[in-house]
Backbone as a printed PyTorch tensor [residue, N CA C, xyz], in Angstrom:
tensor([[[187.5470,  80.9470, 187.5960],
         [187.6760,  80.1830, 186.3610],
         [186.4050,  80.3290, 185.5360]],

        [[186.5490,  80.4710, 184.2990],
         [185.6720,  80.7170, 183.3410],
         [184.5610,  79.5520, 182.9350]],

        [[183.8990,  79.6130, 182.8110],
         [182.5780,  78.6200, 182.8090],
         [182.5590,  78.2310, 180.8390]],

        [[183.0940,  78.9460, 180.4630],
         [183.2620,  78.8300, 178.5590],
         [184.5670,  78.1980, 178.3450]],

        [[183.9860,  76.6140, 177.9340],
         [185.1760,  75.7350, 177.5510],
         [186.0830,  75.4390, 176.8020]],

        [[187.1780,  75.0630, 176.1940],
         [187.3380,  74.9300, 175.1510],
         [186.3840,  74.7100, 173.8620]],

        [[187.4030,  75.8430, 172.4950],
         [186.3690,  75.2760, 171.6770],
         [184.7370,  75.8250, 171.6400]],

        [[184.6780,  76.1650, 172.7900],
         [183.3400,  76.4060, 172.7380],
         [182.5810,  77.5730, 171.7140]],

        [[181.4390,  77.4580, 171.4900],
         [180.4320,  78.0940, 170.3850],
         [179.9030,  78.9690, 171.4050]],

        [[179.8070,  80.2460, 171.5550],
         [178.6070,  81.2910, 172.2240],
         [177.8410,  81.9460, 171.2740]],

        [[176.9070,  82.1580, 171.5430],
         [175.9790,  82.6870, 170.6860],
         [175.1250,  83.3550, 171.0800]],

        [[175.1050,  84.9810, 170.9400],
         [174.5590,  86.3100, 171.2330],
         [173.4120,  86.3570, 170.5410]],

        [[171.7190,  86.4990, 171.3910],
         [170.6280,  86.7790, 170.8000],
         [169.8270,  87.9720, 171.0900]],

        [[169.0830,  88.3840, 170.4990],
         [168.3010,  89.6200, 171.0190],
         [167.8890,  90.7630, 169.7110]],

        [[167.8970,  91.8200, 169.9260],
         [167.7280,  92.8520, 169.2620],
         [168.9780,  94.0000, 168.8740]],

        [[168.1920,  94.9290, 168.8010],
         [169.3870,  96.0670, 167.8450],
         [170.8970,  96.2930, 169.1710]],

        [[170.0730,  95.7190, 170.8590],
         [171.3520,  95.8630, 171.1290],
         [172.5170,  95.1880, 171.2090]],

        [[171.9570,  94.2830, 170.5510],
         [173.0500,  92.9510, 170.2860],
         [173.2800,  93.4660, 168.8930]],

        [[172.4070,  93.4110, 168.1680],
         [172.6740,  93.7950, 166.7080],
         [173.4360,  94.5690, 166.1690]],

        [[173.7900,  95.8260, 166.4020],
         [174.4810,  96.7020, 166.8310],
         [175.3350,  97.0680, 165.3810]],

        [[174.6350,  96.8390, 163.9890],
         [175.5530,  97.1460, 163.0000],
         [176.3630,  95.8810, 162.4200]],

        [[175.7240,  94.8180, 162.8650],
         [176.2860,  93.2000, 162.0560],
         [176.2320,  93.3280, 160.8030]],

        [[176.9360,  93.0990, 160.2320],
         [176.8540,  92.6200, 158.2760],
         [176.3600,  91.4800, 158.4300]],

        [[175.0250,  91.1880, 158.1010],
         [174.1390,  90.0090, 158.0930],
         [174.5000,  89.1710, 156.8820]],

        [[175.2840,  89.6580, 155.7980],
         [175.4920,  88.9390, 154.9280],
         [177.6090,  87.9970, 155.3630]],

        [[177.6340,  88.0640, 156.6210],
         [178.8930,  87.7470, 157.0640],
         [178.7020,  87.0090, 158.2170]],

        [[178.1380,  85.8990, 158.2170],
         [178.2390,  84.5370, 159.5860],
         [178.8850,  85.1760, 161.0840]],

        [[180.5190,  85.3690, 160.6550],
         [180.8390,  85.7100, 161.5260],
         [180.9700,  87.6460, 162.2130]],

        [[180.0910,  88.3150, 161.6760],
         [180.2100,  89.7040, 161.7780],
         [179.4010,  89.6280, 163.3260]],

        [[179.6460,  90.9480, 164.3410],
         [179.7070,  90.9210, 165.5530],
         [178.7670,  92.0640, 165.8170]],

        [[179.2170,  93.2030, 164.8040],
         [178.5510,  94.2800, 165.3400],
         [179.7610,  95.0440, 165.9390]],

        [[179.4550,  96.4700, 166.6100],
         [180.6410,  97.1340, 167.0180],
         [179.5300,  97.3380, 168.6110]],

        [[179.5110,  96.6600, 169.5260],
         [178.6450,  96.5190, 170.3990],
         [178.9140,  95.4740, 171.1360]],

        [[178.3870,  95.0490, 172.4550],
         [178.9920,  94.4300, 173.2020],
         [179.0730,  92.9390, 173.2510]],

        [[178.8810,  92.6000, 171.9360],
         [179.1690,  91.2780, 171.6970],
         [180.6310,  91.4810, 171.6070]],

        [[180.9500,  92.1260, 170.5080],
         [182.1640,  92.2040, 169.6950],
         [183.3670,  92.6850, 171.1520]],

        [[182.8770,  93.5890, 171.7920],
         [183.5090,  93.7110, 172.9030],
         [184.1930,  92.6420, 174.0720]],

        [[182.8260,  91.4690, 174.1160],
         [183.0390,  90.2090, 175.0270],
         [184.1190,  89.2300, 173.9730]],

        [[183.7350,  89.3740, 172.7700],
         [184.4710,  88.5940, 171.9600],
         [185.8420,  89.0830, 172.2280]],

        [[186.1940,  90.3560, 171.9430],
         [187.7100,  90.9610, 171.8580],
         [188.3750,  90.5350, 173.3040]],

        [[187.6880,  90.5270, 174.5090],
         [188.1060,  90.7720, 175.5770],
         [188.7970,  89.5030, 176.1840]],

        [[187.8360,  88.2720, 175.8430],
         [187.9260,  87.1370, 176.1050],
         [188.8110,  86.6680, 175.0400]],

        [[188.9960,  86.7060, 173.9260],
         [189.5960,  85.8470, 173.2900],
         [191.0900,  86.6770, 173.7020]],

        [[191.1360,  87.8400, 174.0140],
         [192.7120,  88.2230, 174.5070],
         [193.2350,  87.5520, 175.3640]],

        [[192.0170,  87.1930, 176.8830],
         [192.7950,  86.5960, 177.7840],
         [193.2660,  85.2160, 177.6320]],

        [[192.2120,  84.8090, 177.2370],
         [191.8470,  82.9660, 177.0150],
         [192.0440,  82.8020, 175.6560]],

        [[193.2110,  83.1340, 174.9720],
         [193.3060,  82.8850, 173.2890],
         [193.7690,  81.5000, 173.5540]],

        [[193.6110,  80.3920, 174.3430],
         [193.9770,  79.1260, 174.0800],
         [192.8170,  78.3260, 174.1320]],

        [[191.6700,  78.9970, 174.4580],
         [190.5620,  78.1250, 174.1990],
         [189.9210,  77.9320, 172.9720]],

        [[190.2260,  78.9800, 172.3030],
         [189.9490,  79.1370, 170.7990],
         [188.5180,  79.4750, 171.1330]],

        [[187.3200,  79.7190, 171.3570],
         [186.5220,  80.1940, 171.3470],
         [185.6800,  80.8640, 170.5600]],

        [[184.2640,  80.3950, 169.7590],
         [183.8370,  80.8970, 168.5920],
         [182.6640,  81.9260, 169.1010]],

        [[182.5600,  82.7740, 168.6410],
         [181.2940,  84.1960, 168.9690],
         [180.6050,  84.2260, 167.7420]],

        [[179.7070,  84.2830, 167.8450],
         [178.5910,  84.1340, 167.0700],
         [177.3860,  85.4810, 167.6150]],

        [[177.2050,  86.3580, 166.3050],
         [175.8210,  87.1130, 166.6980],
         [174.5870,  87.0950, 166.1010]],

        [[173.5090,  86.7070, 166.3000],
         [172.1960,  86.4670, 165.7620],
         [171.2090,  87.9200, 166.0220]],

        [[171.6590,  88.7490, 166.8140],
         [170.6610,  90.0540, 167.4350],
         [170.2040,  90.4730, 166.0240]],

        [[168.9800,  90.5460, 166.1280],
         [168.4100,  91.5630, 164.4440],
         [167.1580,  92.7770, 164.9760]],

        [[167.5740,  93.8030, 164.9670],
         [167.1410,  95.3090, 165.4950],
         [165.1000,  94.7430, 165.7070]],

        [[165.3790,  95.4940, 166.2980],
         [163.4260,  95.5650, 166.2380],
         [162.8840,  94.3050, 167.0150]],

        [[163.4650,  93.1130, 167.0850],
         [163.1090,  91.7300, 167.3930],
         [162.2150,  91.7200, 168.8510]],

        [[161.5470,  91.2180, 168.8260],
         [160.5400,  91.0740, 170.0980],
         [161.0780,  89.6510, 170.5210]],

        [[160.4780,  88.9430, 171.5490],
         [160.0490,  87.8180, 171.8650],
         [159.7120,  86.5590, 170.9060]],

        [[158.9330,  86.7630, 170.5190],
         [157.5460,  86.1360, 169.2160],
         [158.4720,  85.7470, 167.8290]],

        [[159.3850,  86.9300, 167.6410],
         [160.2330,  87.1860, 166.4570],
         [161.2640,  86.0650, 166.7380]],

        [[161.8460,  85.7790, 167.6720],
         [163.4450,  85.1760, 168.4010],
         [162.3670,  83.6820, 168.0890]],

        [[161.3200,  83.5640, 168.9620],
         [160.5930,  82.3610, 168.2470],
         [160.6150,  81.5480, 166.4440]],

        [[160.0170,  82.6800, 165.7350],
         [159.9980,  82.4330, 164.6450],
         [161.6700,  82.1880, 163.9800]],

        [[162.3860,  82.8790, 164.0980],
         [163.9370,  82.2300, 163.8510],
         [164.3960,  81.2310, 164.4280]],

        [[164.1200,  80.5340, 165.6700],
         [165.2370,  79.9590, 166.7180],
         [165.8740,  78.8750, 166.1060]],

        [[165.3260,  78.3540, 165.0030],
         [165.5000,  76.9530, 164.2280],
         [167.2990,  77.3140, 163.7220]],

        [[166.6590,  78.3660, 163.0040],
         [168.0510,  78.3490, 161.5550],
         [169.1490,  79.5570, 162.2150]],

        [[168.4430,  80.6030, 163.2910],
         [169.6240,  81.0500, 164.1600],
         [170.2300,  80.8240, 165.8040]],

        [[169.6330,  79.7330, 166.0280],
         [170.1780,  79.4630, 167.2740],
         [170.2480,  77.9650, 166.7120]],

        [[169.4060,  76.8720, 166.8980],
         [169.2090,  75.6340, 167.1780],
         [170.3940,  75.0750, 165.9180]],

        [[170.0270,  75.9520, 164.6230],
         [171.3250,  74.9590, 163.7550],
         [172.8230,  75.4590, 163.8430]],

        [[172.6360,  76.4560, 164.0970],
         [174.4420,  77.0960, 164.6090],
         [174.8430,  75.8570, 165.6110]],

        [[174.4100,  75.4070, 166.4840],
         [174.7330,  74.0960, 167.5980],
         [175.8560,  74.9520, 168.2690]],

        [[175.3810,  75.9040, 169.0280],
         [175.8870,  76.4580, 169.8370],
         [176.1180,  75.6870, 171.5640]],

        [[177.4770,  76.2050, 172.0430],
         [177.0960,  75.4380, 173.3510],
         [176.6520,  76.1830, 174.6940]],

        [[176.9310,  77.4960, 174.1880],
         [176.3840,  78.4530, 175.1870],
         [175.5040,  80.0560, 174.5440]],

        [[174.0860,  80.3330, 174.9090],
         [173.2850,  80.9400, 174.1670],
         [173.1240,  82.5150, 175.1280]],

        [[173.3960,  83.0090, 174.8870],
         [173.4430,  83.9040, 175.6490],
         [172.1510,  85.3410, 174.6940]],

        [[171.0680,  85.4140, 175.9750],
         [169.4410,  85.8910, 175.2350],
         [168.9650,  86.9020, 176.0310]],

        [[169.3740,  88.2190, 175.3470],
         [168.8130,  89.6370, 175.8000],
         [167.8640,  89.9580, 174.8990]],

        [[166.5940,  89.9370, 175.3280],
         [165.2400,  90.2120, 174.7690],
         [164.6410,  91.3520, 175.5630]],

        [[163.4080,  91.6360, 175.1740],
         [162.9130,  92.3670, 176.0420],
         [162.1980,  93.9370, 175.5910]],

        [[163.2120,  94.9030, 174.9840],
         [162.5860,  96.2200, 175.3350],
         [161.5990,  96.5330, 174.4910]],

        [[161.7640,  95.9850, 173.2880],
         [161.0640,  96.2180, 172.0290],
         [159.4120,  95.6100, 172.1000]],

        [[159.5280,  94.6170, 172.8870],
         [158.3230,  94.0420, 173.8820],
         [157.2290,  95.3390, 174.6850]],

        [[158.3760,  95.7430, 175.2110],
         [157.4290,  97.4600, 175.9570],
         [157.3960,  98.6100, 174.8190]],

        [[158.2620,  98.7300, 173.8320],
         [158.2190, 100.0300, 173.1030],
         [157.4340,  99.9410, 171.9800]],

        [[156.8900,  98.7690, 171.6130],
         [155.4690,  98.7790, 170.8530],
         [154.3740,  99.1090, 171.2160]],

        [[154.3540,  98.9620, 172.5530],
         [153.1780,  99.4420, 173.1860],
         [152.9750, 100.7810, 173.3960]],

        [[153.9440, 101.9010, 173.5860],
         [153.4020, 103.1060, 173.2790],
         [154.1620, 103.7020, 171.7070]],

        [[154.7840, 103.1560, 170.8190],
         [155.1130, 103.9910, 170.0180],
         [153.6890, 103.3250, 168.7980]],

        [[153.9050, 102.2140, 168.8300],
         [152.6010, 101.8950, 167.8850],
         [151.1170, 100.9880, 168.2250]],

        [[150.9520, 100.8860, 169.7120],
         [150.3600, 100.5800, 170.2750],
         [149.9950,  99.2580, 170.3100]],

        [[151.0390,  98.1610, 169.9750],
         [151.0470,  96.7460, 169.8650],
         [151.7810,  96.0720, 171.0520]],

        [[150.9900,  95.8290, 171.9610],
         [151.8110,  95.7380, 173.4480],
         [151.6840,  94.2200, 173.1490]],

        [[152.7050,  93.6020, 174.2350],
         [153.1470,  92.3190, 174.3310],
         [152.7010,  92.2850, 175.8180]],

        [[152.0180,  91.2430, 175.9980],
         [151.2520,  91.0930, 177.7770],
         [152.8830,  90.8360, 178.6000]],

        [[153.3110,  90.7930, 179.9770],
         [154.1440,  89.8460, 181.0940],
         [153.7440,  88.9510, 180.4870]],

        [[152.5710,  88.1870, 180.3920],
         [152.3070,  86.8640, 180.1800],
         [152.9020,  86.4120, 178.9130]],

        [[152.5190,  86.7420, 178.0510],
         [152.3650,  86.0360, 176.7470],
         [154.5630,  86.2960, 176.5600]],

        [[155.3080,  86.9150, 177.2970],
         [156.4300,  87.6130, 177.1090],
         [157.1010,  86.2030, 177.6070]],

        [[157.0390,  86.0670, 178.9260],
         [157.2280,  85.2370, 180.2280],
         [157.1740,  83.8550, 179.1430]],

        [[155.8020,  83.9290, 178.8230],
         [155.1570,  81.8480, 177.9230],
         [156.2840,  81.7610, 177.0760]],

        [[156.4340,  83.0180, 176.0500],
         [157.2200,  82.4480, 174.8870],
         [158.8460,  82.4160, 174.9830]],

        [[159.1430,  83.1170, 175.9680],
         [160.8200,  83.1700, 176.1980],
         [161.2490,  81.7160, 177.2290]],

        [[160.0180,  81.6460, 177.6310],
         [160.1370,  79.6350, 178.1980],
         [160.3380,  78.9240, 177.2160]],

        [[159.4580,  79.0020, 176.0360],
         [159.3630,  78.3430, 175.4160],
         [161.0440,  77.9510, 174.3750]],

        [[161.5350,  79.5470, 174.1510],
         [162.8680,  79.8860, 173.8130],
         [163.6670,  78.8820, 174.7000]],

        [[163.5680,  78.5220, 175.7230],
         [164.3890,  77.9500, 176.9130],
         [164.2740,  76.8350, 176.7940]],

        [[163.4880,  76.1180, 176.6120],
         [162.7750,  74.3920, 176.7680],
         [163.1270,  73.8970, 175.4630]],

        [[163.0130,  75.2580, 174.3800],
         [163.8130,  74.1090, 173.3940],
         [165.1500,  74.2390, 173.1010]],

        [[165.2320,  75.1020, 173.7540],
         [166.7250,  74.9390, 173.4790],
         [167.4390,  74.3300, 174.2390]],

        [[167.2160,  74.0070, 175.5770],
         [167.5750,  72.9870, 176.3580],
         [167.5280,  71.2600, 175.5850]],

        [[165.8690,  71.3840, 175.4940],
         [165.5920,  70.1830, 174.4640],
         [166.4300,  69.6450, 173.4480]],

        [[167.3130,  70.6350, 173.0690],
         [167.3660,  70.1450, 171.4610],
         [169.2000,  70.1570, 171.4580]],

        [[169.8590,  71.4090, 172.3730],
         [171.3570,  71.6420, 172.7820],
         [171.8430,  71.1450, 174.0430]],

        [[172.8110,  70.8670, 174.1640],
         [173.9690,  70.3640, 175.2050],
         [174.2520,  71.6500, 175.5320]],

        [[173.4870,  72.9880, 175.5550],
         [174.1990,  74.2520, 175.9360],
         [173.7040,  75.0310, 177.1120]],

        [[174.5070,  75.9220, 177.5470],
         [174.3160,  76.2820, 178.8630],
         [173.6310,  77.7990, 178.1920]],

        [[172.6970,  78.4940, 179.1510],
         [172.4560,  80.0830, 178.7370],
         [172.3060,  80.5290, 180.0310]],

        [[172.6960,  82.0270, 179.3670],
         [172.9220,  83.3000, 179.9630],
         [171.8980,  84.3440, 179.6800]],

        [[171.3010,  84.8010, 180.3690],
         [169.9190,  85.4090, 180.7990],
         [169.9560,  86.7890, 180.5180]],

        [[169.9880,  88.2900, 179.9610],
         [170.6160,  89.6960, 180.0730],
         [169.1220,  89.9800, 180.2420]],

        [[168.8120,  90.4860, 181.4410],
         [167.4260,  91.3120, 181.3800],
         [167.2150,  92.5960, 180.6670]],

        [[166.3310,  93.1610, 180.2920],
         [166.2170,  94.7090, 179.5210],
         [166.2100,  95.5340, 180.6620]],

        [[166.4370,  97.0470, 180.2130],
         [166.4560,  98.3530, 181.0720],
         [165.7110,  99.4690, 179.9330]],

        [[165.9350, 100.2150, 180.9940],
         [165.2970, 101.3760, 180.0880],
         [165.7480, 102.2320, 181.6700]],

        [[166.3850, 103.7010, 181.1900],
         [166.4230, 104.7720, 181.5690],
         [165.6990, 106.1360, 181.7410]],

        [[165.6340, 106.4220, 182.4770],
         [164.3020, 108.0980, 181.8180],
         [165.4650, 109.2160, 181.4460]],

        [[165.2530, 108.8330, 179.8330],
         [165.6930, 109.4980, 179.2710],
         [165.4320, 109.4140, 177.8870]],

        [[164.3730, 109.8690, 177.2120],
         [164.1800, 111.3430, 177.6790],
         [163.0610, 110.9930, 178.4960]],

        [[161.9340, 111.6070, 179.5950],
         [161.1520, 111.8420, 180.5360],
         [160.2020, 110.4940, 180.4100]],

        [[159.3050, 110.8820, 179.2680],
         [158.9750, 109.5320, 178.5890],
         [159.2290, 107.8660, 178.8060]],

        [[160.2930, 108.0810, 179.0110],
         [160.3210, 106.5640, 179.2640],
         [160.1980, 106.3550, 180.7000]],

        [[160.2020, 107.0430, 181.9180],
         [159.7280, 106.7960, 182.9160],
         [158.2670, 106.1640, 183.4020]],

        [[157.4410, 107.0180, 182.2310],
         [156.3090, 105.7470, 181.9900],
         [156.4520, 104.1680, 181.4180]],

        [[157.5400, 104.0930, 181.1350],
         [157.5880, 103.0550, 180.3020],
         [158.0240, 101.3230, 181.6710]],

        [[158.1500, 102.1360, 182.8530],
         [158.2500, 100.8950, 183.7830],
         [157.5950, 100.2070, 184.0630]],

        [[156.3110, 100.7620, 184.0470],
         [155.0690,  99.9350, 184.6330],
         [154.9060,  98.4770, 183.7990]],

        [[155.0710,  98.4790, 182.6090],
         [155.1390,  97.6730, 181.4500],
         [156.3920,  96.4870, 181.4640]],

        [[157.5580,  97.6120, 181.5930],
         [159.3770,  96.9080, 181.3470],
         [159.1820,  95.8250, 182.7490]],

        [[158.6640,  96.4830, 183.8770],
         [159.3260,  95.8870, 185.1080],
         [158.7320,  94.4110, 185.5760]],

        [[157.6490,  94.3500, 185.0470],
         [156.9400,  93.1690, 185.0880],
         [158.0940,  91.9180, 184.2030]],

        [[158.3420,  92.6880, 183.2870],
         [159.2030,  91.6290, 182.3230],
         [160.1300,  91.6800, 182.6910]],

        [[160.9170,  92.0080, 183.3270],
         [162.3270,  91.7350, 184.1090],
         [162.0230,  90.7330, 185.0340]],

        [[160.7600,  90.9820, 185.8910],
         [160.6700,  89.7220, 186.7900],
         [159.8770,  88.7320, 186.5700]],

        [[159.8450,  88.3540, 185.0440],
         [159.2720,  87.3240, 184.2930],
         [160.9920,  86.5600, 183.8530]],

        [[161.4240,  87.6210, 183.8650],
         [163.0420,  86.9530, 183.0730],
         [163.9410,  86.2530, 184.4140]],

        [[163.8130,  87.2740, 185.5350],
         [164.4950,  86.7730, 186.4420],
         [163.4190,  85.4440, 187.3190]],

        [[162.6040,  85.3330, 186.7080],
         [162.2170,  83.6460, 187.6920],
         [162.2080,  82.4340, 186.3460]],

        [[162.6240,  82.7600, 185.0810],
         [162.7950,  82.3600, 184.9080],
         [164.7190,  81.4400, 184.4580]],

        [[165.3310,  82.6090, 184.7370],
         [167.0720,  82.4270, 185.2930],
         [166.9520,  81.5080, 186.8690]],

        [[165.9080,  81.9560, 187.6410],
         [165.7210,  81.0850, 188.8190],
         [165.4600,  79.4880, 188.5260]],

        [[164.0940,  79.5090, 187.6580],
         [163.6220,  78.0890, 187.0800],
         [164.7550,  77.2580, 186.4940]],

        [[165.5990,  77.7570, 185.9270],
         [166.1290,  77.1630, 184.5320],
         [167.7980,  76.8300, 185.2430]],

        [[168.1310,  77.4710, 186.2430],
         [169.3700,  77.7180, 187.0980],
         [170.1420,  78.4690, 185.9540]],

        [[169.9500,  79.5260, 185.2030],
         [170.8100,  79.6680, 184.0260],
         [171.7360,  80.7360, 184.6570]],

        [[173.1450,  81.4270, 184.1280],
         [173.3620,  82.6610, 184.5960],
         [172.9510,  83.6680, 184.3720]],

        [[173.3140,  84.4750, 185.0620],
         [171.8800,  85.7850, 185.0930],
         [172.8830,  87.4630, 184.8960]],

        [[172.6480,  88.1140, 183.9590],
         [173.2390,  89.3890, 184.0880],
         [172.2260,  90.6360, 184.6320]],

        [[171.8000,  90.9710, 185.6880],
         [170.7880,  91.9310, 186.3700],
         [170.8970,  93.4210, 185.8980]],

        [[170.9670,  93.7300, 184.3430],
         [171.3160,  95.0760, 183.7180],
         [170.6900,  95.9550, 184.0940]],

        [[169.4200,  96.0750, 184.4900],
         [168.8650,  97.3130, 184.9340],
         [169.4510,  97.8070, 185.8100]],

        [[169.1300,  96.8510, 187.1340],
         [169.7420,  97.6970, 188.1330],
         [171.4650,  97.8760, 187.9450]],

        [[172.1530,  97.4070, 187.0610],
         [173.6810,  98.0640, 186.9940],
         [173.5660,  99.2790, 186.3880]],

        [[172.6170,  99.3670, 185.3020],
         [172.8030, 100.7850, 184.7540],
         [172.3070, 101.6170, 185.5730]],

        [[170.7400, 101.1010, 186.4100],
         [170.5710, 102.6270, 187.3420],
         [171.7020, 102.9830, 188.3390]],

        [[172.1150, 101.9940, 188.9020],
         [173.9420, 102.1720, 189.8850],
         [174.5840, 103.2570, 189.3640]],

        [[175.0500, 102.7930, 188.0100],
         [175.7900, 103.5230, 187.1220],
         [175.3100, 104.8610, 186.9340]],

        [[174.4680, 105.3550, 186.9230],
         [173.5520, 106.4030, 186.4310],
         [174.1580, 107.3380, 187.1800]],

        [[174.0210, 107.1480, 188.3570],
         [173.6950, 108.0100, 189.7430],
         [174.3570, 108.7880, 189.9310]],

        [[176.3700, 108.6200, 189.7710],
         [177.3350, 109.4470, 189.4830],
         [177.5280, 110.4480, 188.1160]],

        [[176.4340, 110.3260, 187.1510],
         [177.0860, 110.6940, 185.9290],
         [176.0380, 111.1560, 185.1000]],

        [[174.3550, 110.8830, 185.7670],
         [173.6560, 111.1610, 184.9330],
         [173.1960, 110.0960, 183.8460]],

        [[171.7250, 109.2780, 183.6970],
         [171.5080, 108.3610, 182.7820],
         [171.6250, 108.5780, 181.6220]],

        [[171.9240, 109.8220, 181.0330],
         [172.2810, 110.1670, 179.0820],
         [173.5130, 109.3270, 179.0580]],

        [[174.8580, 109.7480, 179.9430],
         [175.8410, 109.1740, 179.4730],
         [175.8470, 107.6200, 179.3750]],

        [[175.1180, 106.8760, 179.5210],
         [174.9360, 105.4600, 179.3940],
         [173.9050, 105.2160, 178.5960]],

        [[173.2460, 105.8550, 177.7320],
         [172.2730, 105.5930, 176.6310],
         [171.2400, 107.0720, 176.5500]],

        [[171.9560, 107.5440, 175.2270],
         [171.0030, 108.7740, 175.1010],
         [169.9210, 108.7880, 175.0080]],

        [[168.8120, 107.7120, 174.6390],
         [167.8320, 107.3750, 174.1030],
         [166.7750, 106.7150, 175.1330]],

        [[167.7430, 106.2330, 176.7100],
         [167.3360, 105.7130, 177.4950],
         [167.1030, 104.0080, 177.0550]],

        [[167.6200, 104.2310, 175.9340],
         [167.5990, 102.2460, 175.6310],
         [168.7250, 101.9900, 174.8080]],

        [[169.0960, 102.5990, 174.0670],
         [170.1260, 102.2530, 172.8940],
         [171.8140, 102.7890, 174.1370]],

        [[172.5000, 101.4720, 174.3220],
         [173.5490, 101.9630, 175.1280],
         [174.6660, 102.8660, 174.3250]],

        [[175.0510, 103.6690, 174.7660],
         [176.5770, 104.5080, 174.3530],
         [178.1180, 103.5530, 174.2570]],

        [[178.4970, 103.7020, 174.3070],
         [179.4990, 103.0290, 173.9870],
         [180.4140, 102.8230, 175.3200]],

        [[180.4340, 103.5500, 176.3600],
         [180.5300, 103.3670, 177.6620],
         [179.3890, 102.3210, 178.4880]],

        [[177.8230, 102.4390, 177.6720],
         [176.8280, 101.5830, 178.0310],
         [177.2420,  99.9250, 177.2190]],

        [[177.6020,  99.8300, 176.6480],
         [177.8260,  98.7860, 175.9720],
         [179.4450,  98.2160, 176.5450]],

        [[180.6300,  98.5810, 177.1880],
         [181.1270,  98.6630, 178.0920],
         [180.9370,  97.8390, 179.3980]],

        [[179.8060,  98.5150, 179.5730],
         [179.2280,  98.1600, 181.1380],
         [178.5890,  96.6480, 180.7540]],

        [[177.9750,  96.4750, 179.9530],
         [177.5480,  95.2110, 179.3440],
         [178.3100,  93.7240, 179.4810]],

        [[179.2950,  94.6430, 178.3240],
         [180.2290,  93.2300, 178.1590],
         [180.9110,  93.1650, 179.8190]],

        [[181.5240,  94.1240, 180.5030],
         [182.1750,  93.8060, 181.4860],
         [180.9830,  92.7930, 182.4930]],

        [[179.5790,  92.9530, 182.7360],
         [178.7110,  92.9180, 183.4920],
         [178.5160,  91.0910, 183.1800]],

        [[178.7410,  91.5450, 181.9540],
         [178.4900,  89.9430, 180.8750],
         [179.8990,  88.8480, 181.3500]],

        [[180.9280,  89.3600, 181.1410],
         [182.0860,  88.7420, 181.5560],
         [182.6190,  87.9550, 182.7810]],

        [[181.6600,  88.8250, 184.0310],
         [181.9000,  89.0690, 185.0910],
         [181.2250,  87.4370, 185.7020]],

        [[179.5090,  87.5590, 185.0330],
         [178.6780,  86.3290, 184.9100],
         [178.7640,  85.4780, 184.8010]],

        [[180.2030,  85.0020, 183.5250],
         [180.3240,  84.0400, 183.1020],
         [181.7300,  83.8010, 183.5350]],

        [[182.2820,  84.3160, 184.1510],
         [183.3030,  83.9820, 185.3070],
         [184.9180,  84.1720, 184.4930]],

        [[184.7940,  85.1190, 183.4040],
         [186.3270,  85.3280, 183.1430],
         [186.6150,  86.9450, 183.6160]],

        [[186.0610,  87.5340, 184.9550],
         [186.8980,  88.5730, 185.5160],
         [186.8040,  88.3270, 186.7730]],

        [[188.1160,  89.1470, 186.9690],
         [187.4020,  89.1690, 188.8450],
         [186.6420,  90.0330, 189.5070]]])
């Protein structure tokens, strides 16, 4: 049984992979990405809950950034379930323009994301850790940085009891038969089979598959 109640408000946060091509000038626009996917999927099975999807992801967004919005895109939507994939853009400043985001300072402010939104909503959240693939070669350096922040995200899904989607390691699973391009050419931006794996991974979490 599905943990998303009647009626209920979800609300997708994060970056370009949530973002995914939203018409920002349209409340309810989704993106063609795995929001829009969880939206289509769920409202097929469970079209009696009526269920509202909501996407806030805006490309590029760090940590710090999801801060500076949380007021007017999470906290006043009065969402009842927040569902917050942050993360890569956190590590890919650090070598594309050399503006790194510490574990620490990553870890402080995505608490902080948590405490008030607990504080302030009656809503439950859902945790999506970041990945990154080596692909192209390059980003294999890029773990030393990513992996710390995955296990800043996952003690804090521990702290908070929130649900937890463990994406890295599904995509490296996934990888293994098929090669990591076909699940994100870029090693971060998912394919459309990667975005797939998402929503199903996402679905699975929140208890409408088996």
């Amino acid at each position: 049984m599905t943990v998303i109640g009647n009626k209920a408000v979800v609300l997708f946060q994060g970056d370009s992979i949530t973002d995914c091509g939203r018409n920002r000038e349209v409340g309810s626009s989704l993106g063609t990405g795995y929001a829009n996917l969880i939206a289509s999927e769920f409202g097929f099975k469970y079209p009696e809950k009526n269920v509202t999807f909501l996407n806030r992801g805006i490309s590029g967004n760090r940590v710090v950034d999801l801060e500076g919005r949380w007021q007017e895109d999470c906290l006043d939507l009065k969402p009842t379930m927040v569902s917050i994939y942050i993360g890569i853009n956190d590590t890919w400043r650090k070598y594309d323009s050399n503006n790194p985001t510490s574990a620490e300072s990553y870890y402080e402010g995505y608490r902080r994301l948590i405490i008030n939104t607990k504080e302030s909503l009656d809503a439950s959240l859902i945790l999506i850790e970041p990945f990154v693939l080596p692909v192209p070669e390059d980003r294999r350096g890029w773990r030393e940085d990513l992996d710390p922040k995955i296990t800043a995200v996952r003690s804090l899904a521990e702290e908070f009891k929130t649900l937890y989607v463990p994406l890295d390691g599904l995509f490296a699973a996934a990888s293994m038969s098929t090669g990591v391009a076909y699940w994100a050419g870029d090693g971060v931006h998912p394919s459309p089979a990667g975005h797939g794996l998402i929503a199903d991974a996402w679905l699975r979490a929140v208890g409408a598959k088996g």
